Coordinates of C-alpha atoms (C1' of nucleotides) in Angstrom, one line a residue:
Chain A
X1 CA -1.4 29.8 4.5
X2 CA -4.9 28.8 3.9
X3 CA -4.5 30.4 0.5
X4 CA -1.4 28.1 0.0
X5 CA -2.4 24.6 0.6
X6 CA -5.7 25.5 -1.2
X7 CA -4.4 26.7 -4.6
X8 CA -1.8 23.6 -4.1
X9 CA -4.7 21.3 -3.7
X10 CA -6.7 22.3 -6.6
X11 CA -3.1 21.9 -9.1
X12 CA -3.0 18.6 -7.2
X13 CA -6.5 17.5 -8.0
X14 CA -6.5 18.7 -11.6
X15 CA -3.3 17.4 -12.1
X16 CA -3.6 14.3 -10.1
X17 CA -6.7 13.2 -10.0
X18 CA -8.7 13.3 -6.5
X19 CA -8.5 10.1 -6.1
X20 CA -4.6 10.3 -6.0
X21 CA -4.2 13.1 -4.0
X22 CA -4.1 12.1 0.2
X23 CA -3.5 15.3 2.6
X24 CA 0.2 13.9 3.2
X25 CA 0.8 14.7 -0.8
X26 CA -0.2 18.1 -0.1
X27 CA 1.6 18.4 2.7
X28 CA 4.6 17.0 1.1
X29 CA 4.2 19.7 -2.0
X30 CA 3.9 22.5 0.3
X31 CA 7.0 21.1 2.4
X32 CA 4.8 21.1 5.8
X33 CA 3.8 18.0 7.9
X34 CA 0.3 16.9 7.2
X35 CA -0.6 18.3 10.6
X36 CA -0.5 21.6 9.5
X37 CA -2.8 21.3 7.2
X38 CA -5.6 20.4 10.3
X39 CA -4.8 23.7 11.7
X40 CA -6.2 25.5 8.7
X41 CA -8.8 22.9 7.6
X42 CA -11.0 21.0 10.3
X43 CA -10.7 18.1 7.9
X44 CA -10.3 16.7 4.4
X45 CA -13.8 17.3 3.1
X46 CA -13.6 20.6 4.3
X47 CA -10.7 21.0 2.2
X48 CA -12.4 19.3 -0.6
X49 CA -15.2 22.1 0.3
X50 CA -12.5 25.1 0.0
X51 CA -11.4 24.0 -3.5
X52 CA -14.9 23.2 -4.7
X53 CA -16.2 26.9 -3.7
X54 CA -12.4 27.9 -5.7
X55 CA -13.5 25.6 -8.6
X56 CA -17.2 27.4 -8.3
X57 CA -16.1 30.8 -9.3
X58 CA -14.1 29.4 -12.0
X59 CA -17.6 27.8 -13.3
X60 CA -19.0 31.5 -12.9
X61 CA -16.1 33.0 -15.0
X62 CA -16.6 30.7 -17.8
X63 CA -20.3 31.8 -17.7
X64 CA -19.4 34.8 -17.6
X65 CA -17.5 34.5 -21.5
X66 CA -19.5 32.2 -23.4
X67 CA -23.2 33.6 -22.2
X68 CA -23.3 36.5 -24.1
X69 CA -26.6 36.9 -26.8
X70 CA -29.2 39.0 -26.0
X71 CA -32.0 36.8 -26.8
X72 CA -32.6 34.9 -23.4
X73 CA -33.2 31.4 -25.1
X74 CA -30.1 31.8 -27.1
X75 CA -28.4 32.8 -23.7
X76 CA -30.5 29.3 -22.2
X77 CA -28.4 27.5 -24.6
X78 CA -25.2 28.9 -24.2
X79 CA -25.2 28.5 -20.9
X80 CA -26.1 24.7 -21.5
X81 CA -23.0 24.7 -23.6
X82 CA -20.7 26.0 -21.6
X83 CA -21.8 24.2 -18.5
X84 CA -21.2 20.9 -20.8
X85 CA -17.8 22.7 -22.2
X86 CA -16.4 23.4 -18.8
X87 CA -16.9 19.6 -17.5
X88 CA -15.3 18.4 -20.5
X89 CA -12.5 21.0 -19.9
X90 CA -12.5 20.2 -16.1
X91 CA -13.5 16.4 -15.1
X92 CA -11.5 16.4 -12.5
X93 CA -13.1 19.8 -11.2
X94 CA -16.0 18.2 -12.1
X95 CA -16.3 15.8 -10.1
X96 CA -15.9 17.0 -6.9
X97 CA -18.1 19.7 -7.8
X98 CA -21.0 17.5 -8.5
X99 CA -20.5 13.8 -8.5
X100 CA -18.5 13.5 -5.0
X101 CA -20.2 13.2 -2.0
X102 CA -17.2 14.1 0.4
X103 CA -17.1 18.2 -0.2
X104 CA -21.0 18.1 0.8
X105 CA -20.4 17.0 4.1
X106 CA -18.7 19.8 4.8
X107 CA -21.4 21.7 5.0
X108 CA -24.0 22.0 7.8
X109 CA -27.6 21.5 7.4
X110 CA -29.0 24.7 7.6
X111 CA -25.8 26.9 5.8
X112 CA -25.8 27.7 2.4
X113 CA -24.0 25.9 -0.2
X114 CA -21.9 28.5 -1.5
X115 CA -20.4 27.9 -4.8
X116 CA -23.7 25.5 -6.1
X117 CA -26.2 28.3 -5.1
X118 CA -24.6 31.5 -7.3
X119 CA -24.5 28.8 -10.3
X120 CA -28.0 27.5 -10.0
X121 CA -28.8 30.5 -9.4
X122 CA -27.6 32.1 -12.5
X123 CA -29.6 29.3 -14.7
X124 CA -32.7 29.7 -12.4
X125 CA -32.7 33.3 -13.2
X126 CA -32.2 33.0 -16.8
X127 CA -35.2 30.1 -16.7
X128 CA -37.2 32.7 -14.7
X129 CA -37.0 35.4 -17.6
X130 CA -37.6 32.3 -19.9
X131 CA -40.8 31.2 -18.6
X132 CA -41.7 34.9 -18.3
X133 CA -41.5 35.7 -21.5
X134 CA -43.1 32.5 -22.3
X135 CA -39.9 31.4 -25.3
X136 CA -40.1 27.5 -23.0
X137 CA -43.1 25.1 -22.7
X138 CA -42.2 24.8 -19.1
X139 CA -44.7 26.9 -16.4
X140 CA -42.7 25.9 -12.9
X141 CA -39.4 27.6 -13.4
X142 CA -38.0 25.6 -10.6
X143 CA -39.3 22.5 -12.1
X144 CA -37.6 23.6 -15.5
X145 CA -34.3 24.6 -14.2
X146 CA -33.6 21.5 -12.2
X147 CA -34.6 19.2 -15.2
X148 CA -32.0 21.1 -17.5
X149 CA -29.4 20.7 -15.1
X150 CA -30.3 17.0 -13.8
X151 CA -30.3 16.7 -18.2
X152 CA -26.7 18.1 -18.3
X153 CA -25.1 16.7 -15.7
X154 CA -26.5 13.1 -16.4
X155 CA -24.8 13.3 -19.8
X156 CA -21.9 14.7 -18.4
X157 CA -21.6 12.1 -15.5
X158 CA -22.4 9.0 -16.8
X159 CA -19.5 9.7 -19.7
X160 CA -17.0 10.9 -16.9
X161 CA -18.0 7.4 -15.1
X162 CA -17.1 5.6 -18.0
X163 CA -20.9 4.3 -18.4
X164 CA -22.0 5.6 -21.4
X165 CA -18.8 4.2 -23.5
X166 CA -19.8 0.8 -22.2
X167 CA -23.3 0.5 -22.6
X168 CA -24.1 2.3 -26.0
X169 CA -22.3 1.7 -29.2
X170 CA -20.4 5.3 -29.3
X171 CA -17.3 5.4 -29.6
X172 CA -14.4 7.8 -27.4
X173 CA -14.1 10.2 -30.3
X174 CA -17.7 11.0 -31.1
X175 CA -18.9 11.4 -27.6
X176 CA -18.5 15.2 -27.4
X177 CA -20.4 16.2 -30.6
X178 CA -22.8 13.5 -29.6
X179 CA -24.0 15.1 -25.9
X180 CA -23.6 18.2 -27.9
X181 CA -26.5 17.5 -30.0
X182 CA -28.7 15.4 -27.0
X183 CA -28.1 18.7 -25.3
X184 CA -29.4 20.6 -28.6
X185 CA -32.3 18.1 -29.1
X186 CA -33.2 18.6 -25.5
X187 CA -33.3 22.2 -25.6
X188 CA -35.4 21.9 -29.0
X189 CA -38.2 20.0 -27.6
X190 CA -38.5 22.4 -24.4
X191 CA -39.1 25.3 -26.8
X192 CA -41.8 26.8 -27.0
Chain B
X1 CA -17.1 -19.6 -2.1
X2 CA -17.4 -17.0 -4.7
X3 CA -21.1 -17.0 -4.2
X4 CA -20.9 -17.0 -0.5
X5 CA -18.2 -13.7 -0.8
X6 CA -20.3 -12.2 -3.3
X7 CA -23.9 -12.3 -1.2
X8 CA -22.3 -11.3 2.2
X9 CA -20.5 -8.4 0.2
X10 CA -24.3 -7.6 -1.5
X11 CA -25.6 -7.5 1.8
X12 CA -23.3 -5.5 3.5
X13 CA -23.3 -3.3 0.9
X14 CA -27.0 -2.2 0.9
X15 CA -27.0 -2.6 5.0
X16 CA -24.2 0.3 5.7
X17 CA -23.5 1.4 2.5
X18 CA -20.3 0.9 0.3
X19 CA -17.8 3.7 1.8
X20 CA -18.0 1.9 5.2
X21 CA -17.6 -1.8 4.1
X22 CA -13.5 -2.8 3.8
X23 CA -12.6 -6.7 2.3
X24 CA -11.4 -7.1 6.4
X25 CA -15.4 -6.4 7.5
X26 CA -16.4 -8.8 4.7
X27 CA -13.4 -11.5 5.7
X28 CA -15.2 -11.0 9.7
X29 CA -18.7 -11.6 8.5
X30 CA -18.0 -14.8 6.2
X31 CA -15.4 -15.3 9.3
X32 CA -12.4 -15.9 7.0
X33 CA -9.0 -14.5 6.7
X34 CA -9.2 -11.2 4.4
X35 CA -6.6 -12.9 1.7
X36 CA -8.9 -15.9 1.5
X37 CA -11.0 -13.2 -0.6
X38 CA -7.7 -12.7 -2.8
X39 CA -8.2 -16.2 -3.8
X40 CA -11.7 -15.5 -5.5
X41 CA -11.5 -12.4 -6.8
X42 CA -8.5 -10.2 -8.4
X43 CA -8.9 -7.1 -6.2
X44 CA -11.8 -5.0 -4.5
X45 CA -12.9 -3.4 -8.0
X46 CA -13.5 -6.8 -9.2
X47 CA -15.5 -8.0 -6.6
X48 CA -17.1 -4.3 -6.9
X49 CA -18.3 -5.4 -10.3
X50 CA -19.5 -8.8 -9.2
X51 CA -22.2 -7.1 -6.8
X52 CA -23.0 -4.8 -9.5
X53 CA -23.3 -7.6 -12.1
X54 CA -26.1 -8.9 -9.0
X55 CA -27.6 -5.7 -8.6
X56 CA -28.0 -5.7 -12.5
X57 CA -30.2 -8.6 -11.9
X58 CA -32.5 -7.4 -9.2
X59 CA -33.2 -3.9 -11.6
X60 CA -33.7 -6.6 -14.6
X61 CA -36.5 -8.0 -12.3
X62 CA -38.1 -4.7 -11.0
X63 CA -38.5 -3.8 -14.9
X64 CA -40.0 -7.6 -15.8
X65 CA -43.1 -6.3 -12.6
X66 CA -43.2 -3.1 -13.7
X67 CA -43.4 -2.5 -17.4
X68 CA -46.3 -4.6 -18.3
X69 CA -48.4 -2.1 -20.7
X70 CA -49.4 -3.3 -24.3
X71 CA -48.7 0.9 -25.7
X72 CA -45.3 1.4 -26.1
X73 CA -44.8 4.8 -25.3
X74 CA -46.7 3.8 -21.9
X75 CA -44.0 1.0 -21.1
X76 CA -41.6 4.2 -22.0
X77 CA -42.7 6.0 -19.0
X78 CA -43.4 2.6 -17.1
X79 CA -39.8 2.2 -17.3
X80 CA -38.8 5.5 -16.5
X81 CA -40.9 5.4 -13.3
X82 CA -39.5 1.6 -12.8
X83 CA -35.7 2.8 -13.3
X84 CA -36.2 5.9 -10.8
X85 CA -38.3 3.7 -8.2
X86 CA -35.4 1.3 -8.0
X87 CA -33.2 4.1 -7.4
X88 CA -35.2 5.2 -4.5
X89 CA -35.8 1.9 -3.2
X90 CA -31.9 1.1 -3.5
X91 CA -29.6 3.9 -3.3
X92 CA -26.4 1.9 -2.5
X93 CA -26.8 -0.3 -5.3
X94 CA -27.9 2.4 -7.8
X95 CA -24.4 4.0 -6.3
X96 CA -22.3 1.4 -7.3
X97 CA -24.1 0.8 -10.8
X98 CA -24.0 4.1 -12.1
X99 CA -22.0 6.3 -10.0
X100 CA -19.0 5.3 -8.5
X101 CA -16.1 4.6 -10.7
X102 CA -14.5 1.7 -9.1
X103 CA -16.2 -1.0 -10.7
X104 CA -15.9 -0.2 -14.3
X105 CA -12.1 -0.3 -13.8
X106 CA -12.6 -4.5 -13.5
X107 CA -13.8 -4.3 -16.8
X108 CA -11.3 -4.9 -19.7
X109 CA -10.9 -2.3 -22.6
X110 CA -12.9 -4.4 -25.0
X111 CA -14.9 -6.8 -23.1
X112 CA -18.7 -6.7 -22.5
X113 CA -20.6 -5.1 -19.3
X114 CA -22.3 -7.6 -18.5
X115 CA -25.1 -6.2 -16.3
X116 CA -25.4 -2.8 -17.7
X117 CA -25.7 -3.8 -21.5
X118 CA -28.9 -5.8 -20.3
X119 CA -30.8 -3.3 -19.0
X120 CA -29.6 -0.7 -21.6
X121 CA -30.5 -2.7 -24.1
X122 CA -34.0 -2.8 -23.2
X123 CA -34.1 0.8 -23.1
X124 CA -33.3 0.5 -26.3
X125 CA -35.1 -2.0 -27.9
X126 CA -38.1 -0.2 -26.0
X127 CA -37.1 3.6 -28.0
X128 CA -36.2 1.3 -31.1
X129 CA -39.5 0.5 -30.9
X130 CA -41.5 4.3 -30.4
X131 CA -39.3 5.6 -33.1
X132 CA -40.8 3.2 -35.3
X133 CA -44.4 3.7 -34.4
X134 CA -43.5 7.5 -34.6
X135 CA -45.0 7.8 -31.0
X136 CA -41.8 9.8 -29.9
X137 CA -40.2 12.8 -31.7
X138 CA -36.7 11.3 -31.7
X139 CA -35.7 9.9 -34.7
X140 CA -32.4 8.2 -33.7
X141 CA -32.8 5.8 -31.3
X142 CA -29.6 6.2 -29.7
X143 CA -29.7 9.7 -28.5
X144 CA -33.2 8.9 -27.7
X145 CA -32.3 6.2 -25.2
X146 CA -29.1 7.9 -24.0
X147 CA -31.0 10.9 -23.6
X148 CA -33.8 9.6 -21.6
X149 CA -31.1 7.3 -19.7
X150 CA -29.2 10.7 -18.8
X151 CA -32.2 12.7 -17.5
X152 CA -33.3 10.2 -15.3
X153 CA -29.8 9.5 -13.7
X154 CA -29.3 13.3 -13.5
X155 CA -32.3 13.5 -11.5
X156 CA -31.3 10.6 -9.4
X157 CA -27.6 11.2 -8.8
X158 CA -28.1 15.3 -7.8
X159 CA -30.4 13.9 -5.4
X160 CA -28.3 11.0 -4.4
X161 CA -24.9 13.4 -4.1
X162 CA -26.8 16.0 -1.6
X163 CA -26.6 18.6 -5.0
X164 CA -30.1 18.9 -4.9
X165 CA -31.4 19.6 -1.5
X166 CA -28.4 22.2 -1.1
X167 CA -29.3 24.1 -4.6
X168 CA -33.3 24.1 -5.3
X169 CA -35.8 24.8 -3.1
X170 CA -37.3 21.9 -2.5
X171 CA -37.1 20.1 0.6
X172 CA -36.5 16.5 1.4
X173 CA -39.9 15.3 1.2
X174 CA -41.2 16.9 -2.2
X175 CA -38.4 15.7 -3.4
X176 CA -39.6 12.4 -4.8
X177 CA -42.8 13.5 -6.4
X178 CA -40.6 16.5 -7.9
X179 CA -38.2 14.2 -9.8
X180 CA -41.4 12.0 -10.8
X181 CA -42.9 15.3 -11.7
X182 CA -40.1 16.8 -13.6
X183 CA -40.0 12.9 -15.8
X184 CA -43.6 12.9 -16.5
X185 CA -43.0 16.9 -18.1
X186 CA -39.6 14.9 -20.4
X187 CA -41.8 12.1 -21.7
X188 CA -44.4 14.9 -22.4
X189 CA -42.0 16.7 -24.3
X190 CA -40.6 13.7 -26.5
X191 CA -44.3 12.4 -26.9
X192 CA -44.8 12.8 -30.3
Chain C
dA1 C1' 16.1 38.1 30.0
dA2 C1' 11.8 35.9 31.1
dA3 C1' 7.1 34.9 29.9
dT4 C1' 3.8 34.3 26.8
dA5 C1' 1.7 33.2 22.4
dT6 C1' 1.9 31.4 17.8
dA7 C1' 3.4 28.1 14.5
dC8 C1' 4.8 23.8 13.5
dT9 C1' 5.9 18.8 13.7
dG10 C1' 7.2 13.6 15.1
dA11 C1' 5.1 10.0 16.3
dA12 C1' 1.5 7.4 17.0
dC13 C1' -3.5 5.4 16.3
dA14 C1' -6.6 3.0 13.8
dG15 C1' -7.8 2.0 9.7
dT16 C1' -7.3 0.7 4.4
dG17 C1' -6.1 -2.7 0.0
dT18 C1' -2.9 -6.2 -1.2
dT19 C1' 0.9 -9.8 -1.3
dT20 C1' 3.7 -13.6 0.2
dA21 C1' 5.5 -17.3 2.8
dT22 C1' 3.6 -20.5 5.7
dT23 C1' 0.4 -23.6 7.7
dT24 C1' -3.7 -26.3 7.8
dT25 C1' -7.0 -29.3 5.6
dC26 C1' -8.4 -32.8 2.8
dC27 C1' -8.4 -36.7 -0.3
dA28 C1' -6.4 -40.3 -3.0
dA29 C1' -2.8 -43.8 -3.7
dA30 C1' 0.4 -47.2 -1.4
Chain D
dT1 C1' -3.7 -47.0 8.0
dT2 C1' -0.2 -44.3 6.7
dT3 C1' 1.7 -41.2 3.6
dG4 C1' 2.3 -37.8 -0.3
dG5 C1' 0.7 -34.1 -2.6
dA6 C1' -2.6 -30.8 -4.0
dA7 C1' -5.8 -27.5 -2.6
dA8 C1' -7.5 -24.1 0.7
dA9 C1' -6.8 -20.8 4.3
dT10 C1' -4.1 -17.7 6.9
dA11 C1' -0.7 -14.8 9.8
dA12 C1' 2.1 -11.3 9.1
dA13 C1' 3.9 -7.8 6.8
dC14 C1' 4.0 -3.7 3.3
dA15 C1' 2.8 0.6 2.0
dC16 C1' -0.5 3.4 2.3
dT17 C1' -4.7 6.4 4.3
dG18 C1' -7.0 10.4 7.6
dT19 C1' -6.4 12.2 12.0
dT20 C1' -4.8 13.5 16.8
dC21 C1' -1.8 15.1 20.4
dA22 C1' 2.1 15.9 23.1
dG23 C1' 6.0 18.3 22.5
dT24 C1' 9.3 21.6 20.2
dA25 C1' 10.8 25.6 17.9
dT26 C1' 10.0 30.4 16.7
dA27 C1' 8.4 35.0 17.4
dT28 C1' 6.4 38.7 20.2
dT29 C1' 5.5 41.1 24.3
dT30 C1' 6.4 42.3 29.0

DNA sequence: AAATATACTGAACAGTGTTTATTTTCCAAA
DNA sequence: TTTGGAAAATAAACACTGTTCAGTATATTT
């Protein structure tokens, strides 16, 4: 049951749109009252929790295709790539992934945050063998990783917020070929 | 009126942040009837975008103190550290600037943003400026000011969204002098 | 067949943004 | 000073929202 109203959820948001989607929709979908729902989820951001940890492995399994070269810098920039591919693909996954603020409640201070730690971990380690074999000016791997994904997801959000339309003289069309090549210019000028 | 609707709602925004402030809580604190507001502005997005067009101002005045050096590619990092302090220093506002979609929605397909184009715009003249003097590596201004824009509100809105603390490392109090940290190593990497 | 346990729901609570018909307020002309 | 009309403000309702809880229906065990 669980299952159920959480693969119907994640349809609805993708679909729908978050914002769109209230617990009664889901309920109505699945043909249950909306109180059913509270027996299987405490409450709605821990729902929004559920499908974000669904959304996370679907993150991982895109990873998983498009980072493929052996070279670890080329893998560095795939996996910028296909993080930037996959919230084009998936804005509304996106969002409550990363820009949200509701699926983070969900969690309590001291637990893990389970879908966001395997993906940040998966650049982290790939930064790790970067600095190691010394292909990135960057010394604090940490310091590197986060700054590659603040990079990313900066691009990313402020186009899914409709900022970056408004305020620079881009244009709908070009926008994904031109955070393609920020995100190649960035990369250039962390080379080594 | 309009004024009087727009400060309380200003206010009230910064005070208990924007989830938890309803047009009924503004309507009790002006004491006036919550349709009264109906008569000033359109809907909530609208009056959304009025206390952003405000908020606008205040960061237009924080980067008037704060970027004072003759060397442009010092007033570059001035403004960086001016556009990430104000952040900070205001995390409701910066919410409803740059994160939250609501307020763009008030804004007509082809009309101006008023408040954002400002203070994009000296960004811009500012990277116009280093790309002349060659004191940056960028050579299109654009991507150099969308770039820089991106990485700093990357930095920012992981923090701001709870992504950060839950992914990296860090805890709550390095934070700040990590995100400084991590812009200081981005200018160093454009610096030409 | 009776008792228990599990699953589910109707209805309500307190809140939201928004609209409309109605009332109050105010000011200028008779 | 009274009256007419415009302008300003509102009470009340509509259609939603997340959430809770008392109560019902179903299934399982004794």
């Amino acid at each position: 049951m669980r299952r159920r109203i959480a693969d119907v959820a994640i349809k609805m948001f993708v679909e729908e749109g978050y914002e769109k989607v209230s617990i009664r929709n889901i309920a109505d979908k699945i043909e249950y009252s909306p109180a059913t729902i509270y027996l299987y989820f405490k409450d709605k951001d821990r729902l929004l929790y559920e499908v974000q940890t669904e959304a996370f492995h679907k993150l991982t399994d895109h990873f998983r295709d498009k980072i493929t070269d052996k070279d670890p810098f080329k893998r560095l920039e795939q996996l910028a790539m296909a993080y930037i591919g996959f919230a084009w693909e998936n804005p509304e996954l996106y969002d409550l992934m990363f820009i949200i603020k509701a699926p983070m409640n969900a969690i309590p201070e001291e637990e893990r945050w389970e879908g966001g730690d395997g993906s940040y971990l998966a650049l982290l380690d790939l930064v790790n063998e970067c600095v190691e074999k010394k292909v990135i000016k960057y010394t604090d791997p940490n310091l590197a990783a986060m700054s590659m994904w603040a990079f990313a997801h900066g691009l990313i959000s402020l186009q899914l917020r409709g900022r970056c339309l408004k305020a620079t003289s881009y244009t709908v069309e070009d926008l994904p070929q031109v955070i393609e090549k920020a995100a190649r210019e960035f990369l250039n000028n962390m080379k080594a």
